[in-house]
Amino acid sequence: MKKTLPLLAGSFVLAFSASAMAQTKWDLPSAYPASNFHVENLNNFAKDVDSLSGGKLKITIHNNASLYKAPEIKRAVQGNQAQIGEILLTNFANEDPIYALDGLPFLATGYDASFKLYQAQKPYLEKKLASQGMTLLFTVAWPPQGIFANRDLKTVDDLKGLKWRAYSPVTAKIAELAGAQPVTVQAAELSQAMATGVIDSYMSSASTGYDSKTYEYIKKWYDTQAWLPKNAIIVNKKAFDALDPATQEALKKAGAQAEERGWKLAQEKGEWYKKELTKNGMTIIQPTPELKAGLNKIGEVMINEWTERAGDDGKAIIEAYRKM
Ligand code: PCA
């Protein structure tokens, strides 16, 4: 007995330290800067994952497109170069209509409506991502989209000829329908595009207006509340399956918490960002009824096109959403 005891104790220490070392490290690329509320939420998410998993899963956030550019993040997660990543769903609108849905103007314009749209979209989104080897962990909406421009915008005709920054195929389409010239620029390059005069207008949230210091170049924001696109946190399925069950649960729990916190934060910070824009010399303008009506028409065209493209699934999603 006396001989075996120290041996047992020794092997226990060995086993214990081996399991303590069984730590998984994941990279999470995001395309948005440290000042952004999504990134703030992601930092808290990573902390939650750490504590809920008992330190077994460590997630490093790489913000501001430092690891991958916005349009590359989805493919990086699909290929497991990054095990988890944040994407703007509507960036992938050309790939499948399900990714375009929450980028359509005037389909869902407030947080409640957008959350409902998300519930209708979710099963299809999960299915699509699963077919690409990925899992949806959570989503968070951006604040409502408005128009940044120096011009007086009284009707949609006033958008003609603007050098319009697009962040997705859907925002490029709006420009086309309005007679503006779309130029695709991701958020991380937006300040530079304004400084060099590549663009003189765009549609986005007060949040991105703040992150990119748009007030240094553009003095008006038309609060059109056109739609609330979502960021989605996606996970590589193989990387997820390789976690032990308790760590998988920890990740899911942290994801659910981040989703709840993120949607609230979007609303709170959405208001804060608007105040910051005003403080920095920007005027926030309520759109005229004519401008609204013109934009609504563009929205109708795009929603109809989308429903045709999305076929039976599309119809089912819109029906489910309208019933909520
Ligand atoms: N900001 C991001 C996408 C939506 C938003 O509000 C951007 O402008 O790139």
mmCIF file of C-alpha atoms and ligand atoms in Angstrom:
data_model
loop_
_atom_site.group_PDB
_atom_site.id
_atom_site.type_symbol
_atom_site.label_atom_id
_atom_site.label_comp_id
_atom_site.label_asym_id
_atom_site.label_seq_id
_atom_site.Cartn_x
_atom_site.Cartn_y
_atom_site.Cartn_z
ATOM 1 C CA MET A 1 0.000 0.000 0.000
ATOM 2 C CA LYS A 2 2.644 2.398 1.051
ATOM 3 C CA LYS A 3 4.374 1.921 -2.238
ATOM 4 C CA THR A 4 1.379 2.377 -4.467
ATOM 5 C CA LEU A 5 -0.013 5.487 -2.817
ATOM 6 C CA PRO A 6 2.585 7.947 -4.060
ATOM 7 C CA LEU A 7 2.307 6.350 -7.469
ATOM 8 C CA LEU A 8 -1.442 6.897 -7.514
ATOM 9 C CA ALA A 9 -1.039 10.447 -6.348
ATOM 10 C CA GLY A 10 1.570 10.984 -9.023
ATOM 11 C CA SER A 11 -0.612 9.682 -11.816
ATOM 12 C CA PHE A 12 -3.499 11.783 -10.544
ATOM 13 C CA VAL A 13 -1.395 14.923 -10.749
ATOM 14 C CA LEU A 14 -0.289 13.941 -14.234
ATOM 15 C CA ALA A 15 -3.840 13.293 -15.439
ATOM 16 C CA PHE A 16 -5.069 16.477 -13.863
ATOM 17 C CA SER A 17 -2.444 18.655 -15.454
ATOM 18 C CA ALA A 18 -3.008 16.948 -18.810
ATOM 19 C CA SER A 19 -6.708 17.822 -18.731
ATOM 20 C CA ALA A 20 -5.913 21.339 -17.569
ATOM 21 C CA MET A 21 -3.718 21.640 -20.618
ATOM 22 C CA ALA A 22 -6.403 20.302 -22.960
ATOM 23 C CA GLN A 23 -7.294 23.813 -23.939
ATOM 24 C CA THR A 24 -8.708 24.687 -27.334
ATOM 25 C CA LYS A 25 -7.879 27.991 -28.983
ATOM 26 C CA TRP A 26 -10.118 29.497 -31.619
ATOM 27 C CA ASP A 27 -9.728 32.579 -33.790
ATOM 28 C CA LEU A 28 -12.716 34.818 -34.416
ATOM 29 C CA PRO A 29 -12.275 37.309 -37.273
ATOM 30 C CA SER A 30 -14.585 40.354 -37.313
ATOM 31 C CA ALA A 31 -14.619 43.138 -39.910
ATOM 32 C CA TYR A 32 -15.495 45.946 -37.490
ATOM 33 C CA PRO A 33 -13.362 48.203 -35.273
ATOM 34 C CA ALA A 34 -12.897 48.217 -31.494
ATOM 35 C CA SER A 35 -15.310 51.169 -31.114
ATOM 36 C CA ASN A 36 -18.138 49.104 -32.610
ATOM 37 C CA PHE A 37 -20.826 47.639 -30.353
ATOM 38 C CA HIS A 38 -20.688 44.267 -32.120
ATOM 39 C CA VAL A 39 -17.012 44.007 -31.187
ATOM 40 C CA GLU A 40 -17.762 45.089 -27.623
ATOM 41 C CA ASN A 41 -20.350 42.298 -27.506
ATOM 42 C CA LEU A 42 -17.905 39.786 -28.996
ATOM 43 C CA ASN A 43 -15.286 40.616 -26.374
ATOM 44 C CA ASN A 44 -17.825 39.872 -23.642
ATOM 45 C CA PHE A 45 -18.878 36.716 -25.449
ATOM 46 C CA ALA A 46 -15.267 35.473 -25.488
ATOM 47 C CA LYS A 47 -15.005 36.180 -21.749
ATOM 48 C CA ASP A 48 -18.223 34.235 -21.110
ATOM 49 C CA VAL A 49 -16.984 31.293 -23.180
ATOM 50 C CA ASP A 50 -13.782 31.273 -21.174
ATOM 51 C CA SER A 51 -15.512 31.247 -17.795
ATOM 52 C CA LEU A 52 -18.412 28.945 -18.739
ATOM 53 C CA SER A 53 -16.019 26.386 -20.239
ATOM 54 C CA GLY A 54 -13.753 26.559 -17.187
ATOM 55 C CA GLY A 55 -10.958 27.968 -19.331
ATOM 56 C CA LYS A 56 -11.117 25.101 -21.818
ATOM 57 C CA LEU A 57 -12.064 27.191 -24.841
ATOM 58 C CA LYS A 58 -10.214 30.426 -25.533
ATOM 59 C CA ILE A 59 -11.491 32.643 -28.332
ATOM 60 C CA THR A 60 -9.297 35.418 -29.696
ATOM 61 C CA ILE A 61 -11.190 38.253 -31.412
ATOM 62 C CA HIS A 62 -9.404 39.748 -34.432
ATOM 63 C CA ASN A 63 -11.285 42.969 -35.147
ATOM 64 C CA ASN A 64 -11.267 45.516 -37.977
ATOM 65 C CA ALA A 65 -10.675 42.956 -40.736
ATOM 66 C CA SER A 66 -7.156 42.376 -39.394
ATOM 67 C CA LEU A 67 -7.231 38.610 -40.001
ATOM 68 C CA TYR A 68 -9.613 38.412 -42.987
ATOM 69 C CA LYS A 69 -11.457 41.028 -45.030
ATOM 70 C CA ALA A 70 -15.237 41.105 -44.540
ATOM 71 C CA PRO A 71 -16.137 39.088 -47.666
ATOM 72 C CA GLU A 72 -13.472 36.437 -46.869
ATOM 73 C CA ILE A 73 -14.583 35.561 -43.348
ATOM 74 C CA LYS A 74 -17.332 33.148 -44.324
ATOM 75 C CA ARG A 75 -15.031 31.069 -46.518
ATOM 76 C CA ALA A 76 -12.351 31.079 -43.796
ATOM 77 C CA VAL A 77 -14.815 29.553 -41.314
ATOM 78 C CA GLN A 78 -16.087 27.100 -43.918
ATOM 79 C CA GLY A 79 -12.508 25.927 -44.521
ATOM 80 C CA ASN A 80 -11.715 25.897 -40.774
ATOM 81 C CA GLN A 81 -8.878 28.420 -41.155
ATOM 82 C CA ALA A 82 -10.899 30.309 -38.556
ATOM 83 C CA GLN A 83 -13.029 28.096 -36.327
ATOM 84 C CA ILE A 84 -15.584 30.832 -35.637
ATOM 85 C CA GLY A 85 -16.274 34.156 -37.348
ATOM 86 C CA GLU A 86 -18.564 37.135 -37.629
ATOM 87 C CA ILE A 87 -20.197 37.813 -40.988
ATOM 88 C CA LEU A 88 -22.651 40.374 -42.294
ATOM 89 C CA LEU A 89 -25.315 38.077 -43.734
ATOM 90 C CA THR A 90 -26.344 40.395 -46.564
ATOM 91 C CA ASN A 91 -22.748 40.448 -47.847
ATOM 92 C CA PHE A 92 -23.497 36.985 -49.246
ATOM 93 C CA ALA A 93 -26.768 37.909 -50.955
ATOM 94 C CA ASN A 94 -25.532 36.699 -54.365
ATOM 95 C CA GLU A 95 -24.795 33.251 -53.027
ATOM 96 C CA ASP A 96 -28.292 32.489 -51.757
ATOM 97 C CA PRO A 97 -31.443 34.568 -51.250
ATOM 98 C CA ILE A 98 -31.593 33.583 -47.561
ATOM 99 C CA TYR A 99 -28.537 35.799 -46.977
ATOM 100 C CA ALA A 100 -30.233 38.764 -48.672
ATOM 101 C CA LEU A 101 -33.441 38.750 -46.648
ATOM 102 C CA ASP A 102 -32.512 41.069 -43.793
ATOM 103 C CA GLY A 103 -30.907 43.516 -46.213
ATOM 104 C CA LEU A 104 -34.151 44.280 -48.054
ATOM 105 C CA PRO A 105 -35.447 47.836 -47.593
ATOM 106 C CA PHE A 106 -38.710 48.323 -45.711
ATOM 107 C CA LEU A 107 -39.518 44.669 -45.076
ATOM 108 C CA ALA A 108 -38.725 44.886 -41.354
ATOM 109 C CA THR A 109 -37.826 48.332 -40.065
ATOM 110 C CA GLY A 110 -37.665 48.243 -36.263
ATOM 111 C CA TYR A 111 -35.990 45.956 -33.719
ATOM 112 C CA ASP A 112 -39.190 44.017 -32.918
ATOM 113 C CA ALA A 113 -40.022 43.457 -36.586
ATOM 114 C CA SER A 114 -36.403 42.542 -37.334
ATOM 115 C CA PHE A 115 -36.307 40.027 -34.509
ATOM 116 C CA LYS A 116 -39.480 38.450 -35.870
ATOM 117 C CA LEU A 117 -38.005 38.329 -39.353
ATOM 118 C CA TYR A 118 -34.985 36.607 -37.833
ATOM 119 C CA GLN A 119 -37.211 33.922 -36.278
ATOM 120 C CA ALA A 120 -38.833 33.278 -39.666
ATOM 121 C CA GLN A 121 -35.440 33.244 -41.406
ATOM 122 C CA LYS A 122 -33.569 31.177 -38.833
ATOM 123 C CA PRO A 123 -34.484 27.571 -39.787
ATOM 124 C CA TYR A 124 -33.595 28.245 -43.440
ATOM 125 C CA LEU A 125 -30.409 30.031 -42.488
ATOM 126 C CA GLU A 126 -29.378 27.138 -40.252
ATOM 127 C CA LYS A 127 -30.095 24.672 -43.044
ATOM 128 C CA LYS A 128 -28.098 26.643 -45.596
ATOM 129 C CA LEU A 129 -25.122 27.058 -43.264
ATOM 130 C CA ALA A 130 -25.266 23.359 -42.302
ATOM 131 C CA SER A 131 -25.070 22.438 -45.998
ATOM 132 C CA GLN A 132 -21.850 24.458 -46.080
ATOM 133 C CA GLY A 133 -20.405 22.727 -42.994
ATOM 134 C CA MET A 134 -21.200 25.491 -40.517
ATOM 135 C CA THR A 135 -23.448 26.164 -37.531
ATOM 136 C CA LEU A 136 -25.235 29.380 -36.654
ATOM 137 C CA LEU A 137 -24.419 30.413 -33.100
ATOM 138 C CA PHE A 138 -26.168 33.779 -32.825
ATOM 139 C CA THR A 139 -27.024 36.988 -34.642
ATOM 140 C CA VAL A 140 -27.147 40.659 -33.677
ATOM 141 C CA ALA A 141 -28.868 43.404 -35.677
ATOM 142 C CA TRP A 142 -27.267 46.674 -36.718
ATOM 143 C CA PRO A 143 -29.199 49.853 -35.870
ATOM 144 C CA PRO A 144 -31.600 51.119 -38.587
ATOM 145 C CA GLN A 145 -30.107 52.176 -41.909
ATOM 146 C CA GLY A 146 -30.240 55.799 -43.062
ATOM 147 C CA ILE A 147 -28.607 57.868 -45.814
ATOM 148 C CA PHE A 148 -25.401 59.862 -45.331
ATOM 149 C CA ALA A 149 -25.117 62.653 -47.928
ATOM 150 C CA ASN A 150 -24.169 66.315 -48.181
ATOM 151 C CA ARG A 151 -26.883 66.956 -50.736
ATOM 152 C CA ASP A 152 -30.395 68.112 -49.914
ATOM 153 C CA LEU A 153 -32.484 65.025 -50.486
ATOM 154 C CA LYS A 154 -36.134 65.876 -51.051
ATOM 155 C CA THR A 155 -37.034 63.030 -53.403
ATOM 156 C CA VAL A 156 -35.350 59.878 -54.692
ATOM 157 C CA ASP A 157 -34.398 61.837 -57.835
ATOM 158 C CA ASP A 158 -31.926 63.760 -55.696
ATOM 159 C CA LEU A 159 -29.883 60.574 -55.318
ATOM 160 C CA LYS A 160 -29.044 60.583 -59.042
ATOM 161 C CA GLY A 161 -25.339 60.601 -59.797
ATOM 162 C CA LEU A 162 -24.186 60.311 -56.186
ATOM 163 C CA LYS A 163 -21.027 58.266 -55.670
ATOM 164 C CA TRP A 164 -22.702 55.781 -53.401
ATOM 165 C CA ARG A 165 -20.759 53.429 -51.186
ATOM 166 C CA ALA A 166 -22.308 49.945 -51.130
ATOM 167 C CA TYR A 167 -21.445 47.313 -48.530
ATOM 168 C CA SER A 168 -23.434 44.487 -50.091
ATOM 169 C CA PRO A 169 -25.085 43.488 -53.374
ATOM 170 C CA VAL A 170 -28.370 44.716 -51.928
ATOM 171 C CA THR A 171 -27.092 48.217 -51.155
ATOM 172 C CA ALA A 172 -25.578 48.336 -54.651
ATOM 173 C CA LYS A 173 -28.968 47.452 -56.112
ATOM 174 C CA ILE A 174 -30.634 50.326 -54.236
ATOM 175 C CA ALA A 175 -28.112 52.688 -55.818
ATOM 176 C CA GLU A 176 -28.822 51.299 -59.266
ATOM 177 C CA LEU A 177 -32.566 51.683 -58.871
ATOM 178 C CA ALA A 178 -32.087 55.255 -57.617
ATOM 179 C CA GLY A 179 -29.678 56.231 -60.391
ATOM 180 C CA ALA A 180 -26.654 56.595 -58.105
ATOM 181 C CA GLN A 181 -23.252 55.043 -58.864
ATOM 182 C CA PRO A 182 -22.487 52.166 -56.526
ATOM 183 C CA VAL A 183 -18.928 51.558 -55.345
ATOM 184 C CA THR A 184 -18.379 48.594 -53.045
ATOM 185 C CA VAL A 185 -16.318 49.581 -50.009
ATOM 186 C CA GLN A 186 -16.108 47.576 -46.801
ATOM 187 C CA ALA A 187 -16.436 49.292 -43.418
ATOM 188 C CA ALA A 188 -12.698 49.035 -42.682
ATOM 189 C CA GLU A 189 -11.909 51.138 -45.790
ATOM 190 C CA LEU A 190 -14.786 53.576 -45.527
ATOM 191 C CA SER A 191 -12.946 56.554 -43.968
ATOM 192 C CA GLN A 192 -10.304 56.387 -46.655
ATOM 193 C CA ALA A 193 -12.912 56.198 -49.426
ATOM 194 C CA MET A 194 -14.516 59.404 -48.118
ATOM 195 C CA ALA A 195 -11.198 61.169 -47.599
ATOM 196 C CA THR A 196 -10.112 60.449 -51.167
ATOM 197 C CA GLY A 197 -13.484 61.366 -52.669
ATOM 198 C CA VAL A 198 -14.130 57.876 -54.040
ATOM 199 C CA ILE A 199 -17.592 58.106 -52.510
ATOM 200 C CA ASP A 200 -19.776 60.981 -51.311
ATOM 201 C CA SER A 201 -22.761 59.135 -49.860
ATOM 202 C CA TYR A 202 -23.889 55.814 -48.461
ATOM 203 C CA MET A 203 -26.575 54.033 -46.554
ATOM 204 C CA SER A 204 -25.779 52.574 -43.150
ATOM 205 C CA SER A 205 -26.326 52.955 -39.419
ATOM 206 C CA ALA A 206 -25.337 55.812 -37.131
ATOM 207 C CA SER A 207 -22.991 53.231 -35.647
ATOM 208 C CA THR A 208 -20.877 52.970 -38.789
ATOM 209 C CA GLY A 209 -21.132 56.752 -39.224
ATOM 210 C CA TYR A 210 -19.497 57.064 -35.821
ATOM 211 C CA ASP A 211 -16.870 54.327 -36.320
ATOM 212 C CA SER A 212 -15.720 55.849 -39.619
ATOM 213 C CA LYS A 213 -15.907 59.511 -38.452
ATOM 214 C CA THR A 214 -18.206 60.200 -41.371
ATOM 215 C CA TYR A 215 -19.018 63.611 -39.829
ATOM 216 C CA GLU A 216 -15.610 64.815 -40.989
ATOM 217 C CA TYR A 217 -16.743 64.460 -44.606
ATOM 218 C CA ILE A 218 -20.537 64.271 -44.721
ATOM 219 C CA LYS A 219 -22.823 66.550 -42.744
ATOM 220 C CA LYS A 220 -26.270 64.995 -43.029
ATOM 221 C CA TRP A 221 -27.856 61.717 -42.072
ATOM 222 C CA TYR A 222 -31.391 61.010 -43.276
ATOM 223 C CA ASP A 223 -33.030 58.776 -40.689
ATOM 224 C CA THR A 224 -34.956 56.542 -43.114
ATOM 225 C CA GLN A 225 -35.083 53.466 -40.814
ATOM 226 C CA ALA A 226 -34.961 51.376 -43.948
ATOM 227 C CA TRP A 227 -33.835 47.978 -42.582
ATOM 228 C CA LEU A 228 -31.691 46.364 -39.898
ATOM 229 C CA PRO A 229 -29.109 43.986 -41.365
ATOM 230 C CA LYS A 230 -27.647 41.351 -39.066
ATOM 231 C CA ASN A 231 -24.214 40.074 -38.210
ATOM 232 C CA ALA A 232 -24.108 36.339 -37.655
ATOM 233 C CA ILE A 233 -21.590 34.393 -35.615
ATOM 234 C CA ILE A 234 -20.911 31.149 -37.419
ATOM 235 C CA VAL A 235 -18.903 28.130 -36.317
ATOM 236 C CA ASN A 236 -17.125 25.468 -38.331
ATOM 237 C CA LYS A 237 -19.052 22.231 -37.728
ATOM 238 C CA LYS A 238 -15.945 20.016 -37.458
ATOM 239 C CA ALA A 239 -14.361 22.374 -34.946
ATOM 240 C CA PHE A 240 -17.597 22.373 -32.951
ATOM 241 C CA ASP A 241 -17.887 18.568 -33.035
ATOM 242 C CA ALA A 242 -14.317 18.245 -31.783
ATOM 243 C CA LEU A 243 -15.225 19.993 -28.508
ATOM 244 C CA ASP A 244 -16.293 17.866 -25.561
ATOM 245 C CA PRO A 245 -20.046 18.018 -24.803
ATOM 246 C CA ALA A 246 -19.666 20.305 -21.770
ATOM 247 C CA THR A 247 -17.637 22.812 -23.795
ATOM 248 C CA GLN A 248 -20.187 22.687 -26.619
ATOM 249 C CA GLU A 249 -22.883 23.547 -24.088
ATOM 250 C CA ALA A 250 -20.763 26.373 -22.662
ATOM 251 C CA LEU A 251 -20.328 27.812 -26.159
ATOM 252 C CA LYS A 252 -24.048 27.604 -26.909
ATOM 253 C CA LYS A 253 -24.954 29.210 -23.600
ATOM 254 C CA ALA A 254 -22.480 32.052 -24.121
ATOM 255 C CA GLY A 255 -23.902 32.483 -27.637
ATOM 256 C CA ALA A 256 -27.474 32.729 -26.373
ATOM 257 C CA GLN A 257 -26.402 35.303 -23.777
ATOM 258 C CA ALA A 258 -24.518 37.300 -26.409
ATOM 259 C CA GLU A 259 -27.530 37.310 -28.699
ATOM 260 C CA GLU A 260 -29.786 38.716 -26.004
ATOM 261 C CA ARG A 261 -27.225 41.258 -24.858
ATOM 262 C CA GLY A 262 -26.311 42.235 -28.431
ATOM 263 C CA TRP A 263 -29.845 43.096 -29.544
ATOM 264 C CA LYS A 264 -30.273 45.278 -26.446
ATOM 265 C CA LEU A 265 -26.900 46.910 -26.945
ATOM 266 C CA ALA A 266 -27.760 47.718 -30.570
ATOM 267 C CA GLN A 267 -30.757 49.719 -29.367
ATOM 268 C CA GLU A 268 -28.998 51.500 -26.521
ATOM 269 C CA LYS A 269 -25.856 52.303 -28.451
ATOM 270 C CA GLY A 270 -27.909 53.134 -31.543
ATOM 271 C CA GLU A 271 -29.282 56.127 -29.675
ATOM 272 C CA TRP A 272 -25.874 57.004 -28.265
ATOM 273 C CA TYR A 273 -24.262 56.924 -31.722
ATOM 274 C CA LYS A 274 -26.858 59.383 -33.041
ATOM 275 C CA LYS A 275 -26.042 61.816 -30.239
ATOM 276 C CA GLU A 276 -22.358 61.492 -31.010
ATOM 277 C CA LEU A 277 -22.974 62.278 -34.685
ATOM 278 C CA THR A 278 -24.904 65.410 -33.699
ATOM 279 C CA LYS A 279 -22.215 66.446 -31.214
ATOM 280 C CA ASN A 280 -19.674 66.188 -34.008
ATOM 281 C CA GLY A 281 -21.592 68.515 -36.313
ATOM 282 C CA MET A 282 -23.874 66.224 -38.256
ATOM 283 C CA THR A 283 -27.551 67.059 -38.772
ATOM 284 C CA ILE A 284 -30.020 64.218 -38.422
ATOM 285 C CA ILE A 285 -32.913 64.766 -40.802
ATOM 286 C CA GLN A 286 -36.337 63.167 -40.958
ATOM 287 C CA PRO A 287 -36.968 62.189 -44.600
ATOM 288 C CA THR A 288 -39.708 64.042 -46.481
ATOM 289 C CA PRO A 289 -42.854 62.017 -47.310
ATOM 290 C CA GLU A 290 -41.765 62.160 -50.989
ATOM 291 C CA LEU A 291 -38.336 60.710 -50.258
ATOM 292 C CA LYS A 292 -39.910 58.034 -48.087
ATOM 293 C CA ALA A 293 -42.457 57.119 -50.765
ATOM 294 C CA GLY A 294 -39.726 56.887 -53.411
ATOM 295 C CA LEU A 295 -37.561 54.668 -51.229
ATOM 296 C CA ASN A 296 -40.572 52.535 -50.388
ATOM 297 C CA LYS A 297 -41.141 51.952 -54.085
ATOM 298 C CA ILE A 298 -37.560 50.769 -54.481
ATOM 299 C CA GLY A 299 -38.160 48.493 -51.508
ATOM 300 C CA GLU A 300 -41.262 47.016 -53.142
ATOM 301 C CA VAL A 301 -39.367 46.239 -56.343
ATOM 302 C CA MET A 302 -36.613 44.550 -54.370
ATOM 303 C CA ILE A 303 -38.945 42.552 -52.110
ATOM 304 C CA ASN A 304 -40.862 41.309 -55.176
ATOM 305 C CA GLU A 305 -37.646 40.331 -56.930
ATOM 306 C CA TRP A 306 -36.470 38.554 -53.817
ATOM 307 C CA THR A 307 -39.704 36.594 -53.405
ATOM 308 C CA GLU A 308 -39.465 35.403 -56.999
ATOM 309 C CA ARG A 309 -35.860 34.387 -56.627
ATOM 310 C CA ALA A 310 -36.417 32.656 -53.287
ATOM 311 C CA GLY A 311 -39.318 30.533 -54.608
ATOM 312 C CA ASP A 312 -41.403 28.417 -52.229
ATOM 313 C CA ASP A 313 -39.047 28.857 -49.282
ATOM 314 C CA GLY A 314 -39.192 32.610 -49.775
ATOM 315 C CA LYS A 315 -42.971 32.634 -49.794
ATOM 316 C CA ALA A 316 -43.087 30.464 -46.669
ATOM 317 C CA ILE A 317 -40.661 32.763 -44.839
ATOM 318 C CA ILE A 318 -42.562 35.946 -45.713
ATOM 319 C CA GLU A 319 -45.867 34.314 -44.765
ATOM 320 C CA ALA A 320 -44.508 33.081 -41.446
ATOM 321 C CA TYR A 321 -43.081 36.530 -40.735
ATOM 322 C CA ARG A 322 -46.308 38.376 -41.548
ATOM 323 C CA LYS A 323 -48.232 36.072 -39.192
ATOM 324 C CA MET A 324 -45.908 36.746 -36.222
HETATM 325 N N1 PCA B 1 -22.814 49.002 -40.810
HETATM 326 C C1 PCA B 1 -22.112 48.087 -41.663
HETATM 327 C C2 PCA B 1 -23.173 47.195 -42.202
HETATM 328 C C3 PCA B 1 -24.461 47.699 -41.702
HETATM 329 C C4 PCA B 1 -24.135 48.819 -40.828
HETATM 330 O O1 PCA B 1 -24.939 49.472 -40.163
HETATM 331 C C5 PCA B 1 -21.435 48.801 -42.789
HETATM 332 O O2 PCA B 1 -21.797 49.934 -43.107
HETATM 333 O O3 PCA B 1 -20.556 48.216 -43.403
#
